[in-house]
Amino acid sequence: MEKTTDKLPSDEPEQLLVKSQDNTDPNYGLEPEKRSIDSLLQYGVINLDKPRGPTSHEVVSWIRKILQIPLAGHGGTLDPKVTGVLPCALGKATRVLSALLTAGKEYIGIMYLHNPENIKKLEKVFQLFTGEIYQTPPLKSSVVRKLRIREIYYNKLLEVENNRILFCVGCEAGTYIRKLCFDIGEALCSGAHMLELRRTRVGKFREDDSLVTLQNVKDAFRIYIEEDDESYLRKIIYPMETMVAHIPKIYLRDTAVDAICHGADLAAAGVCLVDARIDIASKVALMTLKKELVGFGIAKMHAMKIYKAKSGIMVSTNKVFMERGTYPRWTETKSKDKVG
């Protein structure tokens, strides 16, 4: 059977509305793709292929040692026996990892049925475990064991061979696939357990050419240090903005950026482009016109009201990632205009 084409939340396309036209000054800021290697080591992310055996924490520790940086973090824990996509944020980019919680994740796994089952019955039961499900974390877990709701975006049989089921599941962060297999077995009244599991997606991070191994990272960094060739390292470290690709965005005019960096909320006058997907109280990524991430905020109104607003606060800022002074203060740009 072919792999499902069902979508994760991160597959929803951006829908930008032009509130006002403005140009960005090339003397301030920098397009994410043009950052130096030193900057990427502080504001970058790696699409890492976690091997079977070590914990996610150990893998991140190795990344820190290989790249000789003090801080790194991962986007979603994988059990030691589970392999696959493990986004690793570097340096200050670790603060952006929370964005991946809403991106959705995909897994390919093998489930073992304790008794053979009819394929049609299997398909019906798999369909039952789609949408919002109740789940209690297993005994061996790092969270409090209490009943909670998690969303399964799709849950498909890919292949059946005797008692082994190859399946694909797209789900919300925090879903336990091992427990999902157990619950499916209970619904079948015959029992089942997970044999193998591999994570194939975390939002925009996929099992494709961007996925690299620890050895790839080590080789690329050694070539950079010993031969002063950054081309290989640049191919495997992506700007931190990759982690917010799925989040609804508002693009700011240059004169509003530094105010946000100082903790100010976003006013209507600072908005150039607004994503039509924004709703009241939704999380918003605040971006420059060069597509740099400035910070996160909570929308005070939905997209169309932001689009039409002439004044007032549009977004309440709650996290800032850009360094102060990257863009000039509004008063500085105003005085330059007067001189000109």
CSV table of C-alpha atoms in Angstrom, one decimal:
chain,number,residue,atom,x,y,z
A,1,MET,CA,0.0,0.0,0.0
A,2,GLU,CA,1.2,3.6,-0.7
A,3,LYS,CA,2.0,5.9,2.2
A,4,THR,CA,-0.8,8.2,3.2
A,5,THR,CA,-0.9,11.7,1.9
A,6,ASP,CA,-2.8,13.1,5.0
A,7,LYS,CA,-1.5,16.4,6.3
A,8,LEU,CA,-0.1,17.7,9.6
A,9,PRO,CA,-0.9,21.1,11.0
A,10,SER,CA,2.5,22.3,9.5
A,11,ASP,CA,1.2,21.6,6.0
A,12,GLU,CA,-1.3,24.4,6.1
A,13,PRO,CA,-0.1,27.1,3.7
A,14,GLU,CA,0.6,30.7,4.6
A,15,GLN,CA,-2.1,33.2,3.6
A,16,LEU,CA,-0.6,36.7,3.6
A,17,LEU,CA,-2.7,39.9,3.5
A,18,VAL,CA,-0.8,43.1,2.5
A,19,LYS,CA,-1.8,45.8,5.1
A,20,SER,CA,0.8,48.3,4.0
A,21,GLN,CA,3.8,48.5,1.6
A,22,ASP,CA,7.3,49.2,2.9
A,23,ASN,CA,10.9,48.6,2.0
A,24,THR,CA,13.6,47.1,4.3
A,25,ASP,CA,16.9,48.9,4.8
A,26,PRO,CA,19.8,46.6,3.6
A,27,ASN,CA,22.1,48.2,6.2
A,28,TYR,CA,20.2,46.5,9.1
A,29,GLY,CA,19.5,42.9,9.8
A,30,LEU,CA,20.3,40.0,7.4
A,31,GLU,CA,18.4,37.4,5.5
A,32,PRO,CA,18.6,34.1,7.6
A,33,GLU,CA,20.3,32.2,4.7
A,34,LYS,CA,23.2,34.7,4.6
A,35,ARG,CA,24.2,34.4,8.3
A,36,SER,CA,27.8,33.5,9.1
A,37,ILE,CA,28.7,30.1,10.5
A,38,ASP,CA,29.4,31.6,13.9
A,39,SER,CA,25.9,33.1,13.9
A,40,LEU,CA,24.3,29.8,12.7
A,41,LEU,CA,26.0,28.0,15.6
A,42,GLN,CA,24.1,30.3,17.9
A,43,TYR,CA,20.8,30.6,15.9
A,44,GLY,CA,20.7,27.4,13.9
A,45,VAL,CA,19.0,24.0,13.9
A,46,ILE,CA,20.0,20.6,12.6
A,47,ASN,CA,17.6,18.0,11.2
A,48,LEU,CA,19.3,15.0,12.9
A,49,ASP,CA,18.7,11.3,12.3
A,50,LYS,CA,18.8,9.9,15.8
A,51,PRO,CA,20.4,6.4,16.0
A,52,ARG,CA,19.0,3.5,17.9
A,53,GLY,CA,20.5,3.1,21.4
A,54,PRO,CA,21.3,6.4,23.0
A,55,THR,CA,18.8,8.7,24.6
A,56,SER,CA,17.8,12.0,23.0
A,57,HIS,CA,19.6,13.8,25.8
A,58,GLU,CA,22.8,11.9,25.1
A,59,VAL,CA,22.6,12.7,21.4
A,60,VAL,CA,22.2,16.4,22.1
A,61,SER,CA,25.2,16.2,24.5
A,62,TRP,CA,27.3,14.8,21.6
A,63,ILE,CA,26.1,17.6,19.3
A,64,ARG,CA,27.4,20.1,21.8
A,65,LYS,CA,30.8,18.4,22.1
A,66,ILE,CA,31.1,18.0,18.3
A,67,LEU,CA,30.3,21.6,17.5
A,68,GLN,CA,32.1,23.0,20.6
A,69,ILE,CA,29.1,25.0,21.8
A,70,PRO,CA,27.8,25.4,25.3
A,71,LEU,CA,24.1,24.9,24.6
A,72,ALA,CA,21.9,22.7,22.4
A,73,GLY,CA,18.4,21.2,22.7
A,74,HIS,CA,16.0,18.8,20.9
A,75,GLY,CA,12.5,19.1,19.6
A,76,GLY,CA,10.7,16.1,21.1
A,77,THR,CA,12.1,13.2,23.1
A,78,LEU,CA,12.6,9.8,21.3
A,79,ASP,CA,13.0,6.6,23.3
A,80,PRO,CA,16.4,5.0,23.1
A,81,LYS,CA,15.2,2.3,20.8
A,82,VAL,CA,13.3,4.7,18.5
A,83,THR,CA,15.2,6.3,15.5
A,84,GLY,CA,14.5,9.1,13.1
A,85,VAL,CA,13.9,12.9,12.9
A,86,LEU,CA,15.2,14.8,16.0
A,87,PRO,CA,15.5,18.5,15.3
A,88,CYS,CA,18.5,19.9,17.3
A,89,ALA,CA,18.5,23.6,18.1
A,90,LEU,CA,21.9,25.3,18.7
A,91,GLY,CA,22.7,28.0,21.2
A,92,LYS,CA,20.0,30.7,21.6
A,93,ALA,CA,17.8,28.9,19.1
A,94,THR,CA,16.9,26.4,21.8
A,95,ARG,CA,14.3,29.0,23.0
A,96,VAL,CA,12.4,28.6,19.7
A,97,LEU,CA,11.9,24.8,20.2
A,98,SER,CA,8.5,25.4,21.8
A,99,ALA,CA,7.2,26.3,18.3
A,100,LEU,CA,7.5,22.6,17.3
A,101,LEU,CA,4.8,21.6,19.8
A,102,THR,CA,2.1,22.7,17.4
A,103,ALA,CA,3.7,21.4,14.2
A,104,GLY,CA,2.6,17.8,14.4
A,105,LYS,CA,4.7,14.6,14.1
A,106,GLU,CA,4.7,11.5,11.9
A,107,TYR,CA,5.8,8.0,12.7
A,108,ILE,CA,6.2,4.8,10.8
A,109,GLY,CA,6.1,1.7,13.0
A,110,ILE,CA,5.6,-2.0,13.1
A,111,MET,CA,2.9,-3.4,15.4
A,112,TYR,CA,2.7,-7.1,16.4
A,113,LEU,CA,-0.8,-8.6,16.8
A,114,HIS,CA,-1.2,-11.3,19.4
A,115,ASN,CA,-3.7,-13.0,17.2
A,116,PRO,CA,-4.3,-12.7,13.4
A,117,GLU,CA,-7.0,-10.3,12.4
A,118,ASN,CA,-9.1,-9.6,9.3
A,119,ILE,CA,-7.8,-6.6,7.4
A,120,LYS,CA,-11.2,-4.9,7.2
A,121,LYS,CA,-11.6,-5.2,11.0
A,122,LEU,CA,-8.1,-3.7,11.4
A,123,GLU,CA,-8.9,-0.8,9.2
A,124,LYS,CA,-12.1,0.0,11.1
A,125,VAL,CA,-10.2,-0.1,14.4
A,126,PHE,CA,-7.4,2.1,13.1
A,127,GLN,CA,-10.1,4.6,12.0
A,128,LEU,CA,-11.5,4.6,15.5
A,129,PHE,CA,-8.2,5.9,16.7
A,130,THR,CA,-8.3,9.0,14.5
A,131,GLY,CA,-9.2,12.4,15.8
A,132,GLU,CA,-9.2,13.3,19.5
A,133,ILE,CA,-8.3,10.3,21.7
A,134,TYR,CA,-7.9,9.8,25.4
A,135,GLN,CA,-4.5,8.5,26.5
A,136,THR,CA,-2.8,7.8,29.8
A,137,PRO,CA,1.1,7.9,29.6
A,138,PRO,CA,2.7,4.5,30.1
A,139,LEU,CA,4.4,3.5,33.4
A,140,LYS,CA,7.9,4.3,32.0
A,141,SER,CA,7.4,8.0,31.1
A,142,SER,CA,8.8,11.3,32.1
A,143,VAL,CA,5.4,13.0,32.7
A,144,VAL,CA,2.6,12.7,35.3
A,145,ARG,CA,0.4,9.7,34.6
A,146,LYS,CA,-3.0,11.3,34.2
A,147,LEU,CA,-5.6,10.9,31.5
A,148,ARG,CA,-5.3,13.5,28.7
A,149,ILE,CA,-6.5,14.2,25.2
A,150,ARG,CA,-4.3,14.0,22.1
A,151,GLU,CA,-5.2,14.4,18.5
A,152,ILE,CA,-4.4,11.8,15.8
A,153,TYR,CA,-4.5,13.5,12.4
A,154,TYR,CA,-4.2,10.3,10.5
A,155,ASN,CA,-3.7,6.6,11.3
A,156,LYS,CA,-3.2,4.2,8.4
A,157,LEU,CA,-2.3,0.6,7.7
A,158,LEU,CA,0.4,0.4,5.1
A,159,GLU,CA,1.0,-3.3,5.0
A,160,VAL,CA,0.0,-6.5,6.7
A,161,GLU,CA,2.2,-9.6,6.9
A,162,ASN,CA,1.0,-12.4,9.2
A,163,ASN,CA,0.8,-10.8,12.6
A,164,ARG,CA,2.9,-7.8,11.8
A,165,ILE,CA,1.3,-4.5,10.8
A,166,LEU,CA,3.3,-1.7,9.1
A,167,PHE,CA,1.5,1.6,10.0
A,168,CYS,CA,1.8,5.3,9.6
A,169,VAL,CA,0.5,7.8,12.1
A,170,GLY,CA,0.4,11.6,12.2
A,171,CYS,CA,-0.2,13.0,15.6
A,172,GLU,CA,0.0,15.8,18.1
A,173,ALA,CA,3.1,16.3,20.2
A,174,GLY,CA,3.0,14.2,23.4
A,175,THR,CA,1.3,11.2,21.9
A,176,TYR,CA,2.7,7.8,23.0
A,177,ILE,CA,2.8,5.5,20.0
A,178,ARG,CA,3.6,2.5,22.1
A,179,LYS,CA,0.5,3.1,24.2
A,180,LEU,CA,-1.5,3.7,21.0
A,181,CYS,CA,-0.5,0.2,19.7
A,182,PHE,CA,-1.5,-1.3,23.1
A,183,ASP,CA,-4.9,0.5,23.0
A,184,ILE,CA,-5.5,-0.7,19.4
A,185,GLY,CA,-4.8,-4.3,20.6
A,186,GLU,CA,-7.4,-3.8,23.4
A,187,ALA,CA,-10.0,-2.6,20.9
A,188,LEU,CA,-9.3,-5.7,18.8
A,189,CYS,CA,-9.9,-7.8,21.9
A,190,SER,CA,-6.8,-9.8,21.1
A,191,GLY,CA,-3.9,-7.6,22.2
A,192,ALA,CA,-1.0,-5.9,20.3
A,193,HIS,CA,2.3,-4.3,21.0
A,194,MET,CA,4.8,-2.1,19.2
A,195,LEU,CA,7.9,-3.8,17.7
A,196,GLU,CA,9.7,-0.9,16.0
A,197,LEU,CA,9.3,2.8,15.5
A,198,ARG,CA,10.8,5.5,13.5
A,199,ARG,CA,9.9,9.2,13.4
A,200,THR,CA,9.7,10.5,9.9
A,201,ARG,CA,8.5,14.1,10.4
A,202,VAL,CA,8.5,16.9,13.0
A,203,GLY,CA,6.6,19.7,11.2
A,204,LYS,CA,8.7,20.9,8.3
A,205,PHE,CA,11.6,18.6,9.3
A,206,ARG,CA,11.4,15.5,7.2
A,207,GLU,CA,13.2,12.3,6.4
A,208,ASP,CA,14.7,13.7,3.2
A,209,ASP,CA,18.0,15.1,1.9
A,210,SER,CA,18.2,17.5,4.9
A,211,LEU,CA,18.4,14.6,7.4
A,212,VAL,CA,22.0,14.0,8.7
A,213,THR,CA,23.7,11.6,11.0
A,214,LEU,CA,26.0,12.4,13.9
A,215,GLN,CA,28.9,11.3,11.7
A,216,ASN,CA,27.9,13.8,9.0
A,217,VAL,CA,27.9,16.6,11.6
A,218,LYS,CA,31.3,15.6,12.9
A,219,ASP,CA,32.8,15.4,9.4
A,220,ALA,CA,31.4,18.7,8.4
A,221,PHE,CA,32.7,20.5,11.5
A,222,ARG,CA,36.2,18.9,11.2
A,223,ILE,CA,36.4,20.1,7.5
A,224,TYR,CA,35.4,23.6,8.7
A,225,ILE,CA,38.0,23.7,11.5
A,226,GLU,CA,40.9,21.9,9.7
A,227,GLU,CA,40.4,23.1,6.1
A,228,ASP,CA,38.5,26.4,6.7
A,229,ASP,CA,35.8,25.1,4.4
A,230,GLU,CA,32.3,26.0,5.7
A,231,SER,CA,30.3,24.6,2.7
A,232,TYR,CA,29.5,21.2,4.3
A,233,LEU,CA,28.6,22.7,7.7
A,234,ARG,CA,26.4,25.3,6.0
A,235,LYS,CA,24.4,22.5,4.2
A,236,ILE,CA,23.5,20.9,7.5
A,237,ILE,CA,22.7,23.8,9.8
A,238,TYR,CA,19.5,25.7,9.0
A,239,PRO,CA,18.4,29.0,10.3
A,240,MET,CA,16.2,28.9,13.4
A,241,GLU,CA,13.4,30.3,11.3
A,242,THR,CA,12.9,26.8,9.9
A,243,MET,CA,11.2,25.9,13.3
A,244,VAL,CA,8.5,28.5,12.9
A,245,ALA,CA,7.7,27.9,9.2
A,246,HIS,CA,4.2,26.6,10.2
A,247,ILE,CA,3.2,29.3,12.6
A,248,PRO,CA,1.0,32.2,11.5
A,249,LYS,CA,3.2,35.3,11.0
A,250,ILE,CA,3.0,39.1,11.0
A,251,TYR,CA,5.8,40.9,9.1
A,252,LEU,CA,6.9,44.2,10.6
A,253,ARG,CA,8.2,47.4,9.1
A,254,ASP,CA,11.9,48.1,10.1
A,255,THR,CA,10.9,51.0,12.4
A,256,ALA,CA,8.8,48.6,14.6
A,257,VAL,CA,11.5,45.9,15.1
A,258,ASP,CA,13.7,47.5,17.8
A,259,ALA,CA,10.6,48.4,19.9
A,260,ILE,CA,9.6,44.7,19.9
A,261,CYS,CA,13.2,43.8,20.8
A,262,HIS,CA,12.8,46.0,23.9
A,263,GLY,CA,9.6,44.2,24.9
A,264,ALA,CA,7.0,46.5,23.4
A,265,ASP,CA,3.7,45.1,22.1
A,266,LEU,CA,2.9,45.4,18.4
A,267,ALA,CA,0.8,48.4,17.3
A,268,ALA,CA,-1.2,48.6,14.1
A,269,ALA,CA,1.3,51.1,12.6
A,270,GLY,CA,4.1,48.5,12.6
A,271,VAL,CA,2.3,45.8,10.6
A,272,CYS,CA,3.1,45.3,6.9
A,273,LEU,CA,1.8,41.7,6.2
A,274,VAL,CA,-0.6,39.6,8.2
A,275,ASP,CA,-1.4,35.9,7.9
A,276,ALA,CA,-5.1,35.3,7.4
A,277,ARG,CA,-5.0,32.2,9.6
A,278,ILE,CA,-4.5,34.3,12.8
A,279,ASP,CA,-7.3,34.2,15.3
A,280,ILE,CA,-7.8,35.8,18.7
A,281,ALA,CA,-5.4,34.5,21.3
A,282,SER,CA,-3.4,32.5,18.7
A,283,LYS,CA,0.4,32.3,18.8
A,284,VAL,CA,2.0,34.6,16.3
A,285,ALA,CA,5.6,34.7,15.0
A,286,LEU,CA,6.8,38.3,14.5
A,287,MET,CA,9.1,38.6,11.5
A,288,THR,CA,11.1,41.3,9.7
A,289,LEU,CA,10.7,41.9,6.0
A,290,LYS,CA,14.0,40.0,5.6
A,291,LYS,CA,12.2,37.0,7.1
A,292,GLU,CA,14.1,37.1,10.4
A,293,LEU,CA,12.4,35.9,13.5
A,294,VAL,CA,12.0,38.7,16.0
A,295,GLY,CA,9.8,37.1,18.6
A,296,PHE,CA,6.5,35.4,19.6
A,297,GLY,CA,3.3,37.1,20.6
A,298,ILE,CA,-0.4,36.4,21.3
A,299,ALA,CA,-2.8,38.0,18.9
A,300,LYS,CA,-5.3,40.4,20.4
A,301,MET,CA,-7.7,40.1,17.5
A,302,HIS,CA,-8.3,38.0,14.4
A,303,ALA,CA,-6.5,38.6,11.1
A,304,MET,CA,-9.1,40.7,9.3
A,305,LYS,CA,-9.4,43.1,12.3
A,306,ILE,CA,-5.6,43.5,12.3
A,307,TYR,CA,-5.7,44.1,8.6
A,308,LYS,CA,-8.3,46.9,8.9
A,309,ALA,CA,-7.1,48.4,12.1
A,310,LYS,CA,-5.7,52.0,12.0
A,311,SER,CA,-4.5,52.1,15.6
A,312,GLY,CA,-4.3,50.0,18.8
A,313,ILE,CA,-2.3,47.0,20.0
A,314,MET,CA,-2.5,44.0,17.6
A,315,VAL,CA,-0.2,41.5,19.4
A,316,SER,CA,1.0,41.1,22.9
A,317,THR,CA,4.7,40.2,22.8
A,318,ASN,CA,5.8,37.4,25.1
A,319,LYS,CA,9.1,36.2,23.8
A,320,VAL,CA,11.9,38.0,22.0
A,321,PHE,CA,14.8,36.3,20.2
A,322,MET,CA,16.5,39.1,18.2
A,323,GLU,CA,19.2,41.1,19.8
A,324,ARG,CA,18.5,44.8,20.6
A,325,GLY,CA,20.1,47.2,18.2
A,326,THR,CA,19.9,44.9,15.2
A,327,TYR,CA,17.5,47.4,13.7
A,328,PRO,CA,17.6,51.2,14.5
A,329,ARG,CA,15.3,52.9,17.0
A,330,TRP,CA,12.3,54.6,15.5
A,331,THR,CA,13.6,58.0,16.7
A,332,GLU,CA,16.9,57.3,14.9
A,333,THR,CA,15.2,56.6,11.6
A,334,LYS,CA,13.0,59.7,12.0
A,335,SER,CA,16.0,62.0,12.6
A,336,LYS,CA,17.8,60.5,9.5
A,337,ASP,CA,14.7,61.3,7.4
A,338,LYS,CA,14.7,64.9,8.6
A,339,VAL,CA,18.4,65.3,7.7
A,340,GLY,CA,17.8,63.7,4.3
